[in-house]
Amino acid sequence: MRQKFYALFALLVLSLGILAGCGSTTENTEENQNTEGQTEKAEKAAFPVTIKDALDNEVVIEEEPASIISLIPSNTEIIYELGLGDKVVGLTTNDTYPEETAEVEKVGDFNVDIEKVIALNPDLVLAHESSAASSEAGFQQMRDAGIKVFIVNDAVNFEDVYDTIGIIGQLTGTTEEAEALTADMKAKIEEIKEKAATVTEKKKVYIEISPAPDIYSVGKNTFMDVMLQTINAENATGDLEGWPSIDQESILERNPDVIIATYNYIEDPVGQLMAREGWADVSAIKNKQVVDVNPDLVNRPGPRVVEGVEELAKAVYPEVFNN
């Protein structure tokens, strides 16, 4: 629409030098085009908005929210990326990105202070499916206090992330920003796929999300499994489901080519993996293909997942992605 307008405008300006008497026509055409553009934008950001959340609750947002609380980092990163940072009045202590989140009032961690949320009286609370079952009583308290609560789906692939961004855009009157963001993300993911398609020797990758003694990895139907598929790598624990607990013997039998650590709460995770007893014959250990990746980039299904995929790609195929 905007390109059409500019093209028409340029033509009218050119005509102005030839037909001086057409000035009023030009003004009317410009006004019509501007009005049409404004109407289209208004329709996209129209309120009230009615959307079903992850638990099939029908949530009605009567008007554009002026104050928002987010209860999970992935939603928070989406909010800020959509330019809504000035509307955020409450977050959890888990929210660490972007830097501005440090200045926002905290309403808990994994356990939310319901009374504090109610006291802040936000127009919208963005919750998450992963904590919905354990927090339902608290969410109902918020609803009873007149606060709109929307529970966002737990994303397990890129399309889920794009959908989440679109929904948050609808809820907050930022549909155009959401569309632009997802378009940019999709383009970058396609670039990564094209580069990954040049890989000639597919590597087997073991991702560790929790270290010994209680080791957890990444199975199928998870976001990180999709990330590995995107970079043309094999998930060493892809035959398992979800986020499986796994014993060391099973990992040794799988003999991964690359080991990725996605935790930063212990000192030197790479060094500890390299020195893990009984792992000396694992291909990744022998070839020193052990890398730690920022967990926030691969664990949070938000705008930065593209960076997470890029970091995984560089760790697994440095010869392809570091050029």
Short mmCIF file of C-alpha atoms in Angstrom, two decimals:
data_model
loop_
_atom_site.label_atom_id
_atom_site.label_comp_id
_atom_site.label_asym_id
_atom_site.label_seq_id
_atom_site.Cartn_x
_atom_site.Cartn_y
_atom_site.Cartn_z
CA MET A 1 0.00 0.00 0.00
CA ARG A 2 2.77 2.44 0.92
CA GLN A 3 4.69 1.70 -2.27
CA LYS A 4 1.54 2.26 -4.29
CA PHE A 5 1.05 5.59 -2.57
CA TYR A 6 4.58 6.80 -3.19
CA ALA A 7 4.41 5.82 -6.85
CA LEU A 8 1.13 7.68 -7.30
CA PHE A 9 2.44 10.66 -5.39
CA ALA A 10 5.53 10.92 -7.60
CA LEU A 11 3.36 10.80 -10.71
CA LEU A 12 1.13 13.56 -9.38
CA VAL A 13 4.07 15.79 -8.53
CA LEU A 14 5.36 15.38 -12.06
CA SER A 15 1.95 16.20 -13.48
CA LEU A 16 1.74 19.30 -11.29
CA GLY A 17 4.35 21.08 -13.40
CA ILE A 18 2.28 20.45 -16.51
CA LEU A 19 -1.26 20.89 -15.25
CA ALA A 20 -1.30 23.65 -12.65
CA GLY A 21 -5.05 23.49 -12.46
CA CYS A 22 -4.98 19.96 -11.01
CA GLY A 23 -3.74 21.02 -7.55
CA SER A 24 -7.00 20.30 -5.78
CA THR A 25 -7.21 16.83 -7.37
CA THR A 26 -3.72 16.02 -6.13
CA GLU A 27 -4.59 17.05 -2.59
CA ASN A 28 -7.77 14.97 -2.61
CA THR A 29 -5.91 11.90 -3.93
CA GLU A 30 -3.21 12.26 -1.26
CA GLU A 31 -5.82 12.59 1.44
CA ASN A 32 -7.69 9.52 0.23
CA GLN A 33 -4.50 7.45 0.15
CA ASN A 34 -3.47 8.57 3.66
CA THR A 35 -6.94 7.86 5.01
CA GLU A 36 -6.94 4.40 3.44
CA GLY A 37 -3.53 3.59 4.96
CA GLN A 38 -4.62 4.79 8.40
CA THR A 39 -7.83 2.78 8.17
CA GLU A 40 -5.92 -0.39 7.26
CA LYS A 41 -3.57 0.07 10.23
CA ALA A 42 -6.49 0.78 12.55
CA GLU A 43 -8.23 -2.40 11.42
CA LYS A 44 -5.14 -4.49 12.17
CA ALA A 45 -4.85 -3.00 15.66
CA ALA A 46 -8.61 -2.92 16.24
CA PHE A 47 -10.07 -3.57 19.67
CA PRO A 48 -11.80 -5.35 21.26
CA VAL A 49 -9.75 -8.48 20.53
CA THR A 50 -10.96 -11.97 21.44
CA ILE A 51 -8.44 -14.84 21.38
CA LYS A 52 -8.38 -18.29 22.99
CA ASP A 53 -5.29 -19.02 25.05
CA ALA A 54 -3.32 -22.26 25.57
CA LEU A 55 -5.98 -23.63 27.93
CA ASP A 56 -8.80 -22.71 25.57
CA ASN A 57 -9.88 -19.77 27.74
CA GLU A 58 -11.54 -17.05 25.68
CA VAL A 59 -9.77 -13.80 26.56
CA VAL A 60 -11.30 -10.49 25.54
CA ILE A 61 -9.10 -7.38 25.47
CA GLU A 62 -11.42 -4.39 25.25
CA GLU A 63 -8.77 -1.77 24.47
CA GLU A 64 -5.04 -1.49 23.88
CA PRO A 65 -3.26 -2.42 27.14
CA ALA A 66 -1.40 0.44 28.81
CA SER A 67 0.35 -1.78 31.38
CA ILE A 68 1.68 -5.33 31.04
CA ILE A 69 3.22 -7.97 33.30
CA SER A 70 5.14 -10.90 31.84
CA LEU A 71 5.76 -14.06 33.84
CA ILE A 72 8.29 -15.83 31.60
CA PRO A 73 11.43 -14.61 29.77
CA SER A 74 10.35 -15.69 26.28
CA ASN A 75 7.21 -13.55 26.45
CA THR A 76 9.24 -10.71 27.90
CA GLU A 77 11.72 -10.72 25.03
CA ILE A 78 8.85 -10.64 22.54
CA ILE A 79 7.23 -7.70 24.34
CA TYR A 80 10.40 -5.64 24.25
CA GLU A 81 11.13 -6.54 20.64
CA LEU A 82 7.67 -5.25 19.71
CA GLY A 83 8.55 -1.89 21.27
CA LEU A 84 6.36 -2.29 24.36
CA GLY A 85 9.04 -1.89 27.01
CA ASP A 86 7.57 1.34 28.34
CA LYS A 87 4.33 -0.50 29.15
CA VAL A 88 5.96 -3.24 31.25
CA VAL A 89 5.22 -2.77 34.97
CA GLY A 90 6.23 -6.18 36.32
CA LEU A 91 8.53 -9.12 35.51
CA THR A 92 10.12 -12.10 37.25
CA THR A 93 13.71 -12.32 38.44
CA ASN A 94 14.32 -14.78 35.59
CA ASP A 95 13.90 -11.96 33.07
CA THR A 96 17.41 -10.80 32.21
CA TYR A 97 17.08 -9.52 28.64
CA PRO A 98 17.12 -6.82 27.45
CA GLU A 99 19.07 -4.73 29.98
CA GLU A 100 16.06 -2.54 30.73
CA THR A 101 14.39 -5.46 32.50
CA ALA A 102 16.70 -4.90 35.47
CA GLU A 103 14.84 -1.68 36.28
CA VAL A 104 11.35 -3.20 36.27
CA GLU A 105 9.48 -4.22 39.44
CA LYS A 106 9.87 -7.94 40.16
CA VAL A 107 6.83 -10.05 41.04
CA GLY A 108 8.60 -13.31 41.93
CA ASP A 109 10.66 -15.98 40.22
CA PHE A 110 9.19 -19.37 39.34
CA ASN A 111 6.73 -18.64 42.13
CA VAL A 112 4.72 -15.51 41.43
CA ASP A 113 3.64 -13.10 44.16
CA ILE A 114 -0.05 -12.90 43.27
CA GLU A 115 -0.79 -10.07 45.68
CA LYS A 116 1.99 -7.98 44.18
CA VAL A 117 0.66 -8.57 40.67
CA ILE A 118 -2.82 -7.52 41.77
CA ALA A 119 -1.41 -4.44 43.52
CA LEU A 120 0.30 -3.36 40.29
CA ASN A 121 -3.08 -3.69 38.55
CA PRO A 122 -1.86 -4.38 35.00
CA ASP A 123 -4.21 -4.37 32.02
CA LEU A 124 -2.68 -7.64 30.80
CA VAL A 125 -0.70 -10.51 32.34
CA LEU A 126 1.13 -12.78 29.89
CA ALA A 127 1.59 -16.20 31.50
CA HIS A 128 2.81 -19.48 30.00
CA GLU A 129 1.44 -22.97 29.45
CA SER A 130 4.42 -24.58 31.23
CA SER A 131 3.29 -23.19 34.60
CA ALA A 132 -0.46 -23.04 33.95
CA ALA A 133 -1.46 -26.16 35.87
CA SER A 134 0.42 -25.26 39.05
CA SER A 135 -0.57 -21.58 38.91
CA GLU A 136 -4.24 -21.78 37.95
CA ALA A 137 -5.48 -20.74 41.39
CA GLY A 138 -3.27 -17.66 41.28
CA PHE A 139 -4.38 -16.83 37.75
CA GLN A 140 -8.00 -17.02 38.87
CA GLN A 141 -7.25 -14.59 41.69
CA MET A 142 -5.93 -12.17 39.09
CA ARG A 143 -9.02 -12.63 36.92
CA ASP A 144 -11.27 -12.08 39.95
CA ALA A 145 -9.41 -8.80 40.51
CA GLY A 146 -10.35 -7.70 36.99
CA ILE A 147 -6.98 -8.42 35.37
CA LYS A 148 -6.83 -10.01 31.93
CA VAL A 149 -4.64 -13.14 31.98
CA PHE A 150 -3.50 -14.74 28.73
CA ILE A 151 -1.69 -18.09 28.82
CA VAL A 152 0.73 -18.43 25.91
CA ASN A 153 1.30 -21.83 24.24
CA ASP A 154 4.49 -23.76 24.93
CA ALA A 155 6.33 -23.48 21.61
CA VAL A 156 7.97 -26.64 20.26
CA ASN A 157 8.93 -25.34 16.81
CA PHE A 158 9.50 -22.14 14.87
CA GLU A 159 5.90 -21.89 13.66
CA ASP A 160 4.76 -21.90 17.29
CA VAL A 161 7.10 -19.00 18.02
CA TYR A 162 5.83 -17.04 15.02
CA ASP A 163 2.25 -17.70 16.15
CA THR A 164 3.05 -16.53 19.68
CA ILE A 165 4.58 -13.31 18.39
CA GLY A 166 1.52 -12.74 16.22
CA ILE A 167 -0.87 -13.34 19.11
CA ILE A 168 1.01 -11.01 21.44
CA GLY A 169 0.95 -8.46 18.63
CA GLN A 170 -2.85 -8.78 18.43
CA LEU A 171 -3.26 -8.53 22.20
CA THR A 172 -1.17 -5.37 22.39
CA GLY A 173 -2.06 -3.53 19.19
CA THR A 174 1.31 -4.16 17.54
CA THR A 175 0.32 -6.46 14.69
CA GLU A 176 2.43 -4.65 12.10
CA GLU A 177 5.53 -4.85 14.30
CA ALA A 178 4.83 -8.56 14.92
CA GLU A 179 4.50 -9.26 11.21
CA ALA A 180 7.76 -7.45 10.45
CA LEU A 181 9.58 -9.32 13.23
CA THR A 182 8.42 -12.78 12.12
CA ALA A 183 9.21 -12.00 8.49
CA ASP A 184 12.76 -11.07 9.47
CA MET A 185 13.15 -14.21 11.59
CA LYS A 186 11.85 -16.46 8.80
CA ALA A 187 14.27 -14.94 6.31
CA LYS A 188 17.23 -15.54 8.63
CA ILE A 189 16.20 -19.12 9.35
CA GLU A 190 16.00 -19.79 5.61
CA GLU A 191 19.53 -18.42 5.18
CA ILE A 192 20.77 -20.81 7.87
CA LYS A 193 19.00 -23.76 6.21
CA GLU A 194 20.56 -22.94 2.85
CA LYS A 195 24.01 -22.88 4.41
CA ALA A 196 23.34 -26.10 6.35
CA ALA A 197 22.33 -27.82 3.12
CA THR A 198 25.97 -27.62 2.01
CA VAL A 199 27.07 -29.89 4.88
CA THR A 200 28.43 -33.12 3.42
CA GLU A 201 29.10 -35.09 6.63
CA LYS A 202 26.21 -34.95 9.06
CA LYS A 203 27.29 -34.91 12.71
CA LYS A 204 25.66 -36.56 15.71
CA VAL A 205 25.12 -34.03 18.50
CA TYR A 206 24.48 -34.65 22.18
CA ILE A 207 22.95 -31.68 24.02
CA GLU A 208 23.21 -31.69 27.80
CA ILE A 209 20.82 -29.38 29.61
CA SER A 210 21.68 -30.60 33.11
CA PRO A 211 25.05 -32.03 34.21
CA ALA A 212 26.01 -35.05 36.30
CA PRO A 213 24.94 -36.60 38.54
CA ASP A 214 21.37 -35.96 37.28
CA ILE A 215 21.92 -35.76 33.55
CA TYR A 216 19.14 -34.51 31.27
CA SER A 217 19.21 -34.20 27.53
CA VAL A 218 16.98 -33.22 24.60
CA GLY A 219 14.60 -35.61 22.87
CA LYS A 220 12.15 -35.33 19.99
CA ASN A 221 9.20 -32.92 20.01
CA THR A 222 11.30 -30.20 21.61
CA PHE A 223 12.48 -26.87 20.35
CA MET A 224 16.16 -27.78 20.48
CA ASP A 225 15.53 -30.94 18.46
CA VAL A 226 14.03 -28.74 15.74
CA MET A 227 17.09 -26.49 15.95
CA LEU A 228 19.35 -29.47 15.27
CA GLN A 229 17.23 -30.49 12.30
CA THR A 230 17.48 -26.92 10.99
CA ILE A 231 21.28 -27.03 10.93
CA ASN A 232 21.31 -30.49 9.34
CA ALA A 233 22.58 -32.33 12.43
CA GLU A 234 21.46 -35.58 14.09
CA ASN A 235 20.17 -35.47 17.64
CA ALA A 236 22.03 -38.18 19.56
CA THR A 237 19.04 -38.59 21.89
CA GLY A 238 16.40 -37.95 19.24
CA ASP A 239 14.88 -41.39 19.78
CA LEU A 240 13.75 -40.29 23.25
CA GLU A 241 10.82 -38.03 24.07
CA GLY A 242 10.85 -34.54 25.55
CA TRP A 243 13.53 -33.78 28.13
CA PRO A 244 14.75 -37.25 29.16
CA SER A 245 16.90 -38.20 32.10
CA ILE A 246 19.73 -40.27 30.67
CA ASP A 247 22.46 -42.44 32.18
CA GLN A 248 26.10 -42.04 31.24
CA GLU A 249 26.38 -45.52 29.74
CA SER A 250 23.67 -44.70 27.22
CA ILE A 251 25.53 -41.54 26.16
CA LEU A 252 28.76 -43.48 25.70
CA GLU A 253 26.96 -46.00 23.49
CA ARG A 254 25.62 -43.19 21.30
CA ASN A 255 29.16 -41.83 20.86
CA PRO A 256 28.32 -38.26 19.74
CA ASP A 257 30.58 -36.26 17.41
CA VAL A 258 29.78 -33.03 19.22
CA ILE A 259 28.70 -32.29 22.79
CA ILE A 260 26.84 -29.07 23.61
CA ALA A 261 26.41 -27.82 27.18
CA THR A 262 23.48 -25.45 27.71
CA TYR A 263 23.86 -24.52 31.37
CA ASN A 264 25.87 -21.76 33.02
CA TYR A 265 25.26 -22.37 36.71
CA ILE A 266 28.44 -24.42 37.22
CA GLU A 267 32.02 -23.33 36.69
CA ASP A 268 33.65 -24.33 33.39
CA PRO A 269 31.06 -26.80 31.98
CA VAL A 270 33.29 -27.62 29.00
CA GLY A 271 36.24 -28.47 31.25
CA GLN A 272 34.07 -30.68 33.43
CA LEU A 273 32.68 -32.54 30.41
CA MET A 274 36.15 -33.05 28.95
CA ALA A 275 37.34 -34.49 32.26
CA ARG A 276 34.26 -36.62 32.97
CA GLU A 277 35.36 -40.08 34.09
CA GLY A 278 34.94 -42.83 31.51
CA TRP A 279 34.26 -40.47 28.59
CA ALA A 280 37.79 -40.37 27.14
CA ASP A 281 36.88 -42.55 24.14
CA VAL A 282 33.83 -40.53 23.09
CA SER A 283 34.48 -38.98 19.67
CA ALA A 284 33.52 -35.49 20.83
CA ILE A 285 35.97 -35.71 23.73
CA LYS A 286 38.80 -37.15 21.65
CA ASN A 287 38.38 -34.46 18.99
CA LYS A 288 37.73 -31.69 21.52
CA GLN A 289 34.36 -30.94 20.02
CA VAL A 290 32.74 -29.82 23.27
CA VAL A 291 31.14 -26.36 23.33
CA ASP A 292 29.00 -24.40 25.75
CA VAL A 293 26.19 -22.33 24.23
CA ASN A 294 24.35 -19.49 25.94
CA PRO A 295 21.27 -21.26 27.37
CA ASP A 296 19.13 -18.14 27.04
CA LEU A 297 19.50 -18.27 23.26
CA VAL A 298 18.42 -21.90 22.87
CA ASN A 299 16.01 -22.29 25.78
CA ARG A 300 13.81 -19.24 25.24
CA PRO A 301 11.40 -19.52 22.29
CA GLY A 302 11.40 -15.85 21.42
CA PRO A 303 12.99 -13.43 18.95
CA ARG A 304 16.54 -14.52 19.79
CA VAL A 305 16.03 -18.15 18.77
CA VAL A 306 17.60 -17.25 15.44
CA GLU A 307 20.79 -16.33 17.31
CA GLY A 308 20.51 -19.63 19.16
CA VAL A 309 20.35 -21.59 15.92
CA GLU A 310 23.36 -19.68 14.61
CA GLU A 311 25.34 -20.44 17.77
CA LEU A 312 24.50 -24.14 17.53
CA ALA A 313 25.48 -24.14 13.86
CA LYS A 314 28.85 -22.55 14.61
CA ALA A 315 29.46 -25.05 17.41
CA VAL A 316 28.58 -28.11 15.31
CA TYR A 317 29.87 -27.02 11.89
CA PRO A 318 32.48 -24.32 12.51
CA GLU A 319 34.04 -25.02 9.11
CA VAL A 320 30.76 -24.01 7.43
CA PHE A 321 29.30 -21.32 9.68
CA ASN A 322 32.38 -19.47 10.90
CA ASN A 323 33.37 -18.38 7.42
#
